[in-house]
N, CA, C and O atoms as a GROMACS GRO file, in nm:
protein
  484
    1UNK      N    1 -12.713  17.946  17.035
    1UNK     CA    2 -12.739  17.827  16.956
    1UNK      C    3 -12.756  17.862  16.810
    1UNK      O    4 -12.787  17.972  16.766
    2UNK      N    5 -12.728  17.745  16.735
    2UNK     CA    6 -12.793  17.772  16.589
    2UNK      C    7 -12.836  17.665  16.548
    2UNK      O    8 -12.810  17.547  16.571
    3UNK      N    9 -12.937  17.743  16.454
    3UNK     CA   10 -13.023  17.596  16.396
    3UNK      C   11 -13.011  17.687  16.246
    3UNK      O   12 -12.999  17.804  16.207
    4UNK      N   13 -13.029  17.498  16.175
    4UNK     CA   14 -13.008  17.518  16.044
    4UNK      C   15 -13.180  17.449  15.981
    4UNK      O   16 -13.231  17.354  16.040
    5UNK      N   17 -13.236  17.501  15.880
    5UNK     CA   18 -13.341  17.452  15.877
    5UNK      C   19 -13.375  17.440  15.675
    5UNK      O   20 -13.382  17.529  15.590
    6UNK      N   21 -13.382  17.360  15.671
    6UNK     CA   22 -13.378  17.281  15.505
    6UNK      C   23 -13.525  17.327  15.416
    6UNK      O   24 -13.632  17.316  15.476
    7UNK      N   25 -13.524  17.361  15.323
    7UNK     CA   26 -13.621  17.330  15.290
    7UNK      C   27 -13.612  17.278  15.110
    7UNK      O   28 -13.503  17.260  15.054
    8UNK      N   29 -13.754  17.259  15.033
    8UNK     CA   30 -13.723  17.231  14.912
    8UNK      C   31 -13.726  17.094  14.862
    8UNK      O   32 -13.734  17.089  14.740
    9UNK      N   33 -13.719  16.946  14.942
    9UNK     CA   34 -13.745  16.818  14.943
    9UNK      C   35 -13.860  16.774  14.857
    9UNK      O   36 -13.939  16.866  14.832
   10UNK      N   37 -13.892  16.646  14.800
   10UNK     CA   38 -14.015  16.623  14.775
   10UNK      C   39 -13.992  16.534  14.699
   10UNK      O   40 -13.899  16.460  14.732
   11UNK      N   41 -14.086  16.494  14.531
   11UNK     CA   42 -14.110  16.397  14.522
   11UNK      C   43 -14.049  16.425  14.361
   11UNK      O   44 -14.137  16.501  14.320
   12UNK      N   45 -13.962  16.411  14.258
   12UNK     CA   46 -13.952  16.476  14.150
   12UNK      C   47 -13.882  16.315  14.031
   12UNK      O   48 -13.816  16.217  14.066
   13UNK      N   49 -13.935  16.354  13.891
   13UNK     CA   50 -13.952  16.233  13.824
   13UNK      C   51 -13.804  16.200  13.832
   13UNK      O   52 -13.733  16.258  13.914
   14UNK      N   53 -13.753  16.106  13.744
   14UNK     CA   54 -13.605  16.051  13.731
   14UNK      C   55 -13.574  16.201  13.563
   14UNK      O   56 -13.664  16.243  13.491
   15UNK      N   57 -13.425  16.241  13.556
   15UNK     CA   58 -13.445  16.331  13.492
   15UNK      C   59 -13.476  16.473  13.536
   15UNK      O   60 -13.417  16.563  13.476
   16UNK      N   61 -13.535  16.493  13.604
   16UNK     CA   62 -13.611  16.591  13.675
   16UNK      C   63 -13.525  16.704  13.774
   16UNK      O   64 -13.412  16.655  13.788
   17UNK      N   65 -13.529  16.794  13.826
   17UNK     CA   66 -13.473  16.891  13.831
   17UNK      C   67 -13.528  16.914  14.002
   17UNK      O   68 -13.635  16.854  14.019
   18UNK      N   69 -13.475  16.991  14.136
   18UNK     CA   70 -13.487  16.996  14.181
   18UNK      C   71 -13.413  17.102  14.295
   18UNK      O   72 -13.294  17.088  14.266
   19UNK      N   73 -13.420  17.217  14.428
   19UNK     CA   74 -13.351  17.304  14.442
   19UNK      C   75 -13.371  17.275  14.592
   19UNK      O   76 -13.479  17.290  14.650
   20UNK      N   77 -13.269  17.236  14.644
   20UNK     CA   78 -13.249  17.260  14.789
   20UNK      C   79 -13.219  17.416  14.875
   20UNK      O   80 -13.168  17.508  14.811
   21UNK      N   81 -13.244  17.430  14.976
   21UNK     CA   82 -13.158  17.512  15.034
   21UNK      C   83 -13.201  17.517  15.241
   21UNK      O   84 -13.299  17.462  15.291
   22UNK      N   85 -13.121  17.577  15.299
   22UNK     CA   86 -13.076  17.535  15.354
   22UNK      C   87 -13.030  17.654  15.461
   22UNK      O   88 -12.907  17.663  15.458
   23UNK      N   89 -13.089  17.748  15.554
   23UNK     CA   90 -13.078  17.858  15.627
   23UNK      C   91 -12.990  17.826  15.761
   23UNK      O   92 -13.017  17.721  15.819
   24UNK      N   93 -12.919  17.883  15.798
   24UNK     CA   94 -12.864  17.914  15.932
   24UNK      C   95 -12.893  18.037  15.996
   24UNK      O   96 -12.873  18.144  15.939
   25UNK      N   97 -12.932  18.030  16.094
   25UNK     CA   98 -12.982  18.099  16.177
   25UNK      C   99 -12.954  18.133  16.359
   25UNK      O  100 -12.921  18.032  16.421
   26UNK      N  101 -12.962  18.233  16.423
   26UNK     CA  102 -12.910  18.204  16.553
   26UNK      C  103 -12.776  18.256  16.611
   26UNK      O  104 -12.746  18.371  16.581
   27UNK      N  105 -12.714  18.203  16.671
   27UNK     CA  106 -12.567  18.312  16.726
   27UNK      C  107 -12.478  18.295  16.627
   27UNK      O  108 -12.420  18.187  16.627
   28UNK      N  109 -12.450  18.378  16.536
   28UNK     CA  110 -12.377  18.359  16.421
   28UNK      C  111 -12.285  18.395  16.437
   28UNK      O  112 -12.309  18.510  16.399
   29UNK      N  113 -12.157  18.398  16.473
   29UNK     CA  114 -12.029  18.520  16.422
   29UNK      C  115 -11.968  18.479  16.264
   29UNK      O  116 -11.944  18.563  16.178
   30UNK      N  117 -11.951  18.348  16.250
   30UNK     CA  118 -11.906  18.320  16.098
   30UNK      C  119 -11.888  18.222  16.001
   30UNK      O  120 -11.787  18.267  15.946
   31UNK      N  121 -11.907  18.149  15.958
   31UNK     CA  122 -11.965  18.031  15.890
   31UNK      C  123 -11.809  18.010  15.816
   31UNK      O  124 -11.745  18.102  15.764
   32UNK      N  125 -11.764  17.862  15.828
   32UNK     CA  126 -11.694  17.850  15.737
   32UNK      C  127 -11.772  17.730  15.631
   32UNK      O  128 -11.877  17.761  15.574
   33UNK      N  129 -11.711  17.601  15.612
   33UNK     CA  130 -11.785  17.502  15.534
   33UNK      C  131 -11.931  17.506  15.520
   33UNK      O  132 -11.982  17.516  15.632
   34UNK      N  133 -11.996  17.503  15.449
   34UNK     CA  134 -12.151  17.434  15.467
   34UNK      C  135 -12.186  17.375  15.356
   34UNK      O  136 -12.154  17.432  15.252
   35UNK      N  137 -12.268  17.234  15.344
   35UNK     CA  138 -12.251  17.146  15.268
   35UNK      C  139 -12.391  17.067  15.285
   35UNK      O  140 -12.495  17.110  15.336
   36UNK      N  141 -12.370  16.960  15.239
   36UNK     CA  142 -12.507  16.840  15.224
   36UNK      C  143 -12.440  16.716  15.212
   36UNK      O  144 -12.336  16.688  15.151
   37UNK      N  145 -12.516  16.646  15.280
   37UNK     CA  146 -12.520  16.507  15.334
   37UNK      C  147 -12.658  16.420  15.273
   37UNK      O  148 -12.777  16.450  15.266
   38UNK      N  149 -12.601  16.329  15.244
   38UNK     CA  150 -12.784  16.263  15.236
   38UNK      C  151 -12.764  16.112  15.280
   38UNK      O  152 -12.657  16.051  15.275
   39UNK      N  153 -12.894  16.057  15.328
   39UNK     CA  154 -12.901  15.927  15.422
   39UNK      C  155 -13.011  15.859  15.334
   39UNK      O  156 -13.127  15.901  15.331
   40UNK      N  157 -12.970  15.760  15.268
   40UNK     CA  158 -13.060  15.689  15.232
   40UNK      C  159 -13.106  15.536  15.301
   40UNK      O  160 -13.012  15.458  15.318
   41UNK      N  161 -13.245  15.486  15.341
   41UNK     CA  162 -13.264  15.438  15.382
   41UNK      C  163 -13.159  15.261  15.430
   41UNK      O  164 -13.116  15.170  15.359
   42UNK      N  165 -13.153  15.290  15.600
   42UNK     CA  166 -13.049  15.136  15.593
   42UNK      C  167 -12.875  15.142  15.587
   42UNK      O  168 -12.786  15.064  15.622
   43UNK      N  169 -12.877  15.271  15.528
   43UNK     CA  170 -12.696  15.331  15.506
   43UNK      C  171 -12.677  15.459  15.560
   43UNK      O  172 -12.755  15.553  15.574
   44UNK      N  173 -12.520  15.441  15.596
   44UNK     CA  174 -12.463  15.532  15.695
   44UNK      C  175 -12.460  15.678  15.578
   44UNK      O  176 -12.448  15.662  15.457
   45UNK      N  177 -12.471  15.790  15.631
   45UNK     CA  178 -12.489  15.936  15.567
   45UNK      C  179 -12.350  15.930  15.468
   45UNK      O  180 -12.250  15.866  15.500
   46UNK      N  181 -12.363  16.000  15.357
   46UNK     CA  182 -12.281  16.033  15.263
   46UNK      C  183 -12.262  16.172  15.211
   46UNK      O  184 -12.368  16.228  15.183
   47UNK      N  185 -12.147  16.247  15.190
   47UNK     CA  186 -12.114  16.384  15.151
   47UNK      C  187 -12.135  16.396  15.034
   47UNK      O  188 -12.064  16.337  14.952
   48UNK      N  189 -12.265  16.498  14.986
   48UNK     CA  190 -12.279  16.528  14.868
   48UNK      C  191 -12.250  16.612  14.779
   48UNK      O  192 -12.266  16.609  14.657
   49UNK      N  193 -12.177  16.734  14.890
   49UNK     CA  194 -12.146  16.830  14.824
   49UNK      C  195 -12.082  16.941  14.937
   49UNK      O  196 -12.157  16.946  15.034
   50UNK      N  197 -11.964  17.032  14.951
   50UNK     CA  198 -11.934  17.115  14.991
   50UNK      C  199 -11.879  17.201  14.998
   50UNK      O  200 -11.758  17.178  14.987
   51UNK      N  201 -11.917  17.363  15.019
   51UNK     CA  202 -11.852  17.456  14.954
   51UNK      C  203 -11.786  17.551  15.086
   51UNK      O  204 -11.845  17.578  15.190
   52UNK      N  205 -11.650  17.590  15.048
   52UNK     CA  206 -11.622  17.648  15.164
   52UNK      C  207 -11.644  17.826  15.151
   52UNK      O  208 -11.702  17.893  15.065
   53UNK      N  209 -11.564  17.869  15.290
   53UNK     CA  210 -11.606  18.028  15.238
   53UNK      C  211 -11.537  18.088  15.147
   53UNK      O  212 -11.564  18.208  15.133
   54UNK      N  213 -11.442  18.038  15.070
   54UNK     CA  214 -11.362  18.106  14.974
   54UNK      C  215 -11.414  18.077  14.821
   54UNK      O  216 -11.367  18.126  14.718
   55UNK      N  217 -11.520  17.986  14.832
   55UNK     CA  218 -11.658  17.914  14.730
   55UNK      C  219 -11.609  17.806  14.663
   55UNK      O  220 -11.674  17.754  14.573
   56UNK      N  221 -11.478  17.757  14.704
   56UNK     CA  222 -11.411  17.644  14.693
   56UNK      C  223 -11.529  17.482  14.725
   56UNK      O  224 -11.587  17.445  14.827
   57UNK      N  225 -11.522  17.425  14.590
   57UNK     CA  226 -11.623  17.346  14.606
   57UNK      C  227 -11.587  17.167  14.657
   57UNK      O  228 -11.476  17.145  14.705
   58UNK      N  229 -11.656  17.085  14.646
   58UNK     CA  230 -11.607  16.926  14.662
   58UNK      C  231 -11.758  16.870  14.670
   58UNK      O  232 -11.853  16.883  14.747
   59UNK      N  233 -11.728  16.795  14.540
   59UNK     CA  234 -11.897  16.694  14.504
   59UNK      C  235 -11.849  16.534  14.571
   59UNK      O  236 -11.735  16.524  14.616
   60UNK      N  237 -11.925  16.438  14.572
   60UNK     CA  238 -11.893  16.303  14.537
   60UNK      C  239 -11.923  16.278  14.364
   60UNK      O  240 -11.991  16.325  14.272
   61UNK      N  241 -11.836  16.183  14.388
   61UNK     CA  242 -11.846  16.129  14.276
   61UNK      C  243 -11.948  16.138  14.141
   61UNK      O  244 -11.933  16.169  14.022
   62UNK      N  245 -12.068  16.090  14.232
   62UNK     CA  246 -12.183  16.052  14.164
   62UNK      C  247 -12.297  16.149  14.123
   62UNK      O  248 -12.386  16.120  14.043
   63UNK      N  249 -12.283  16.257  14.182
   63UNK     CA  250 -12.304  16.395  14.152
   63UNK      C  251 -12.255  16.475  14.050
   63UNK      O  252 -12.306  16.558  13.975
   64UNK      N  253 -12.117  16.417  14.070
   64UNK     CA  254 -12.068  16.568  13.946
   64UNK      C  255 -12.134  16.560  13.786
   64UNK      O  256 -12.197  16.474  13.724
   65UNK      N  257 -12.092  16.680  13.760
   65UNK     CA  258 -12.170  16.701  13.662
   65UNK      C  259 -12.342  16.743  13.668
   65UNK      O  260 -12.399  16.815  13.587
   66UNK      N  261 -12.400  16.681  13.781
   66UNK     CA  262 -12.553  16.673  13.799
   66UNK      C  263 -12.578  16.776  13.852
   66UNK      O  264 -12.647  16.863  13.800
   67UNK      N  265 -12.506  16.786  14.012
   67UNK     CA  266 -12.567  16.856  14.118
   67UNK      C  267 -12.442  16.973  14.105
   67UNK      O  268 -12.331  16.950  14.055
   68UNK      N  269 -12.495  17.124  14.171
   68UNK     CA  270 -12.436  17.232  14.170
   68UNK      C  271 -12.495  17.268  14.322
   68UNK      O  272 -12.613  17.270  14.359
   69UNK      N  273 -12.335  17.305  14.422
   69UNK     CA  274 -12.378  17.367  14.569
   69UNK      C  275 -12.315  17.506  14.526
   69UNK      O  276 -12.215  17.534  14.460
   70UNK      N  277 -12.417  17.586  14.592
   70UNK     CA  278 -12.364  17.749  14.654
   70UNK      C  279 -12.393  17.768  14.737
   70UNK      O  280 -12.451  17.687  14.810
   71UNK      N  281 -12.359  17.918  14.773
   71UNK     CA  282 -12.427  18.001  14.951
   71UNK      C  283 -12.450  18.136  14.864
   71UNK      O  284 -12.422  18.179  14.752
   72UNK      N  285 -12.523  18.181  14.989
   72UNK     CA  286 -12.558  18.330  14.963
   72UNK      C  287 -12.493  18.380  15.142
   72UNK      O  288 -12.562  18.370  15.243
   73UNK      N  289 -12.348  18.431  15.139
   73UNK     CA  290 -12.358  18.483  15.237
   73UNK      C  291 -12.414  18.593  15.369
   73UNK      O  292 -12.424  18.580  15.491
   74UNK      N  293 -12.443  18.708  15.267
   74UNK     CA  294 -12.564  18.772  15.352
   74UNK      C  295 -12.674  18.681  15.422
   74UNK      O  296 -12.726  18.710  15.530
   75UNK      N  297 -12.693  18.610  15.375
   75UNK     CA  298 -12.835  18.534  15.411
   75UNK      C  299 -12.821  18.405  15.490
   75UNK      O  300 -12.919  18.361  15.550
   76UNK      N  301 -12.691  18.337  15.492
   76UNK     CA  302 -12.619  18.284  15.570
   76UNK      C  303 -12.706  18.107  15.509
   76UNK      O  304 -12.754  18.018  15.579
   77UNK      N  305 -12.697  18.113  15.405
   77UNK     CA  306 -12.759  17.991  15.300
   77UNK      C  307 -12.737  17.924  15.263
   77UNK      O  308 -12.657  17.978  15.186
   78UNK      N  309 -12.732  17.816  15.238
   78UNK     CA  310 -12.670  17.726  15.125
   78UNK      C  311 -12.752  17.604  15.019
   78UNK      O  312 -12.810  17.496  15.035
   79UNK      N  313 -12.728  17.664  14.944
   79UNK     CA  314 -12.826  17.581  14.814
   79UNK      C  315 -12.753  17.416  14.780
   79UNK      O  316 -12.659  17.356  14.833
   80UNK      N  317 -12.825  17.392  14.695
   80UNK     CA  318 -12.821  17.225  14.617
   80UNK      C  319 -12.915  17.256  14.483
   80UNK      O  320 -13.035  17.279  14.500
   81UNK      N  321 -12.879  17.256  14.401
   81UNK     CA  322 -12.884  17.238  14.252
   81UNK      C  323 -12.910  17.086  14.205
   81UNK      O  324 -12.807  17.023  14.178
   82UNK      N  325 -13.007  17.033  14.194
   82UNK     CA  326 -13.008  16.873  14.149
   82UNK      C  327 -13.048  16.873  14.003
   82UNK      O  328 -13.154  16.919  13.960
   83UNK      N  329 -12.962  16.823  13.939
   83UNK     CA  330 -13.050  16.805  13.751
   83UNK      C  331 -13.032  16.660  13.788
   83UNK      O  332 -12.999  16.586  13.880
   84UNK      N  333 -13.077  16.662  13.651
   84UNK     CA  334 -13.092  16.519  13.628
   84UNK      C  335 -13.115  16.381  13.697
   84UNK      O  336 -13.066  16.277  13.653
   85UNK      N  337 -13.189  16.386  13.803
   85UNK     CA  338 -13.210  16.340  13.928
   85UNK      C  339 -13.220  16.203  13.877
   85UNK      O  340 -13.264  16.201  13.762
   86UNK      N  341 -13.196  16.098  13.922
   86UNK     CA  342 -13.204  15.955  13.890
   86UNK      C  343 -13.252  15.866  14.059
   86UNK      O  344 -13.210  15.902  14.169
   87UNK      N  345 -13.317  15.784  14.042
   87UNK     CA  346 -13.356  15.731  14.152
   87UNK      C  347 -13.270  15.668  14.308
   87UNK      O  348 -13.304  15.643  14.423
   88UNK      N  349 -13.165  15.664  14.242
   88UNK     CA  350 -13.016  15.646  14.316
   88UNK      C  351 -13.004  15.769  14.407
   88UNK      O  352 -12.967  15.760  14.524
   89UNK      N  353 -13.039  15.885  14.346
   89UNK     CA  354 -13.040  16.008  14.488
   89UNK      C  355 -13.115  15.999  14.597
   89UNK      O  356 -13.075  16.048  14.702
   90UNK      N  357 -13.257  15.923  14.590
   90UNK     CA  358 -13.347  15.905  14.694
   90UNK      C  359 -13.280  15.902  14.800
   90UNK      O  360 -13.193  15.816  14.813
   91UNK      N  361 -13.307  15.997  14.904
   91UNK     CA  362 -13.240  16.011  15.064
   91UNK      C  363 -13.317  16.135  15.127
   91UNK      O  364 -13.392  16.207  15.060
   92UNK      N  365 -13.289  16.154  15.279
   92UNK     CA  366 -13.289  16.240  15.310
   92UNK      C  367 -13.176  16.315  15.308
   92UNK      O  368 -13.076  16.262  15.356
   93UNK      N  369 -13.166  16.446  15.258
   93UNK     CA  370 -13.062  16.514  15.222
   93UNK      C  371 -13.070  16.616  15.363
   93UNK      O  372 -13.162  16.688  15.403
   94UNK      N  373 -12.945  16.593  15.414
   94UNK     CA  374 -12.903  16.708  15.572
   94UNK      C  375 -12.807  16.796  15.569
   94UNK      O  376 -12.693  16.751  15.563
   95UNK      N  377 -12.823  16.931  15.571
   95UNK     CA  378 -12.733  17.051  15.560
   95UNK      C  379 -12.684  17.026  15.685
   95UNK      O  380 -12.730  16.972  15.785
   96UNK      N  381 -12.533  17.101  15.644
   96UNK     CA  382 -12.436  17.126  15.722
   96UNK      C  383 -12.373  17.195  15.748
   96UNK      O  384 -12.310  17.212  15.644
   97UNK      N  385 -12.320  17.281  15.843
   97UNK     CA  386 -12.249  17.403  15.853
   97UNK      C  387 -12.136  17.411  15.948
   97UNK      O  388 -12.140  17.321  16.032
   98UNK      N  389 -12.038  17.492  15.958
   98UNK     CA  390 -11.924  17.482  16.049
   98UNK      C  391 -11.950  17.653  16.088
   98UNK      O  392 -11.974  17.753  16.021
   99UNK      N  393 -11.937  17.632  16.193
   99UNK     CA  394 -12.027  17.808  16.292
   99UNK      C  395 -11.908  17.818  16.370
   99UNK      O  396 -11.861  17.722  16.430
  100UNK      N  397 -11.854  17.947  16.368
  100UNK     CA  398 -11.800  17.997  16.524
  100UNK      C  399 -11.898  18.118  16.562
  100UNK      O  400 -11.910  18.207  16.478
  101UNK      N  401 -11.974  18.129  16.692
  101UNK     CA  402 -12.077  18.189  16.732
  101UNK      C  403 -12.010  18.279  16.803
  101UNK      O  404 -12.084  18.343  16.877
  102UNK      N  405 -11.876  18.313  16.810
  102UNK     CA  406 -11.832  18.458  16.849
  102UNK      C  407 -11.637  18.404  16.808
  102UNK      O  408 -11.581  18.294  16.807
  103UNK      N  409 -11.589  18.548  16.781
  103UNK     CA  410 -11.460  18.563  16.772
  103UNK      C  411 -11.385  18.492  16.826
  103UNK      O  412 -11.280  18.470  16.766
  104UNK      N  413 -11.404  18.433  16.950
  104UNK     CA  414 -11.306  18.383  16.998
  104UNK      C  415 -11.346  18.275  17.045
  104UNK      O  416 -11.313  18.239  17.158
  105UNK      N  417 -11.417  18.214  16.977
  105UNK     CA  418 -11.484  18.076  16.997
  105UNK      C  419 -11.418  17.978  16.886
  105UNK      O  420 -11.347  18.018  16.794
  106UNK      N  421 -11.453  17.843  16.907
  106UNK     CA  422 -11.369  17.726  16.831
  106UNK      C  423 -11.519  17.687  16.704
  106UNK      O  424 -11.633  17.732  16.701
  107UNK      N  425 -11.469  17.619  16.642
  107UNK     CA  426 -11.561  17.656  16.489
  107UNK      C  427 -11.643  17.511  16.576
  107UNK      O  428 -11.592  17.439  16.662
  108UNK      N  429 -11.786  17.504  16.516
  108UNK     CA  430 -11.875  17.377  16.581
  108UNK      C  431 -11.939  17.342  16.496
  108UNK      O  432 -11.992  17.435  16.434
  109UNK      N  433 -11.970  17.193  16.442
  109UNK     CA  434 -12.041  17.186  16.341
  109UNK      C  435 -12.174  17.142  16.329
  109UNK      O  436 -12.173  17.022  16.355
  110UNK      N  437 -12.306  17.187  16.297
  110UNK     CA  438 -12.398  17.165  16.343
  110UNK      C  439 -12.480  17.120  16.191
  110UNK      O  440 -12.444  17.143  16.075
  111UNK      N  441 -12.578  17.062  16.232
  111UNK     CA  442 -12.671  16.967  16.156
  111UNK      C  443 -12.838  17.033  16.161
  111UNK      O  444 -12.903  17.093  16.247
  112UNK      N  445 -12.864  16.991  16.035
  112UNK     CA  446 -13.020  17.031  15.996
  112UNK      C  447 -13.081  16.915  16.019
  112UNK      O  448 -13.011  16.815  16.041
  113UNK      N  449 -13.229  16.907  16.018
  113UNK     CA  450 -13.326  16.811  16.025
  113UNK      C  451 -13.331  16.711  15.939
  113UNK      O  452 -13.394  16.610  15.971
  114UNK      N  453 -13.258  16.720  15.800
  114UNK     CA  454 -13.368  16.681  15.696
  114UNK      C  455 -13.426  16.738  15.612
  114UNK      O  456 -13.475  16.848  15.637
  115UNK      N  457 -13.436  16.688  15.507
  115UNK     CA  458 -13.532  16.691  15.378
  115UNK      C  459 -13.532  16.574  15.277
  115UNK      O  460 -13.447  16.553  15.191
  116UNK      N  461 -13.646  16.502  15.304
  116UNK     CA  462 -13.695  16.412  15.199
  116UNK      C  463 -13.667  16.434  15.071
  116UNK      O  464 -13.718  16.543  15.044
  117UNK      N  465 -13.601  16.377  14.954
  117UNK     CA  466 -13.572  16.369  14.846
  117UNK      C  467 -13.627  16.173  14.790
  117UNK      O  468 -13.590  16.066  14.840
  118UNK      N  469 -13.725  16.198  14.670
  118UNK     CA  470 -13.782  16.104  14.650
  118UNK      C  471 -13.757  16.088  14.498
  118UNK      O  472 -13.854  16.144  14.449
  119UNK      N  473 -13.693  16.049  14.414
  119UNK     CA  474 -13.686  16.035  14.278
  119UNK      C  475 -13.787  15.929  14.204
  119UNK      O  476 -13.769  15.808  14.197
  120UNK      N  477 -13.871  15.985  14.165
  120UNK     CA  478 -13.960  15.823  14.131
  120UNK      C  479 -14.086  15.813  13.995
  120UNK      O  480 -14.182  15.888  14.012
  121UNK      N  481 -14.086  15.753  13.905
  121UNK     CA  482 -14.196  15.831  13.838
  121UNK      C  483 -14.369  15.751  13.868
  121UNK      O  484 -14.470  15.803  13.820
   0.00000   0.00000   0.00000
């Protein structure tokens, strides 16, 4: 199995600056995509950002310029960079990863818990 587990969420002014990230953990053989999602209350989840393993990136829209995704592959990670945070980001923000857990397995894509993101002054 693998679990992915978020941390870094909270409560930060409009303007304000903020650092996700985002661990995988568990039967690893090799990670391709891993990315962020966020769900804001009442609406279906939205792609906020994703970087593949070649560090090939893809924001939405409403991000660029703001938000910056990376990984740290040793560590099997993936960050979120938020500037300029405006109240419109408020969501729970959910990491994402694409795992094949051995060589000759088919890639699976698995989901984090969550993390509260609150923009507000």
């Amino acid at each position: 199995q693998v679990q992915l587990v978020e941390s870094g969420g909270g409560l930060v002014q409009p303007g304000g600056s903020l650092r996700l990230s985002c661990a995988a953990s568990g039967s690893i053989f090799s990670i391709a995509d891993m990315g962020w999602y966020r769900q804001a209350p009442g609406k279906q989840p939205d792609m906020v950002a994703v970087i593949t393993s070649l560090d090939s990136t893809t924001y939405a829209n409403s991000v660029k310029g703001r938000f910056t995704v990376s990984r740290d592959n040793a560590k099997n990670t993936v960050y979120l960079q938020m500037n300029s945070v405006e109240p419109e980001d408020t969501a729970v923000y959910i990491c994402n990863a694409v795992v094949a857990t051995k060589s000759t397995s088919p890639w699976y894509s698995y989901w984090g818990q969550g993390t509260q993101v609150t923009v507000s002054s």
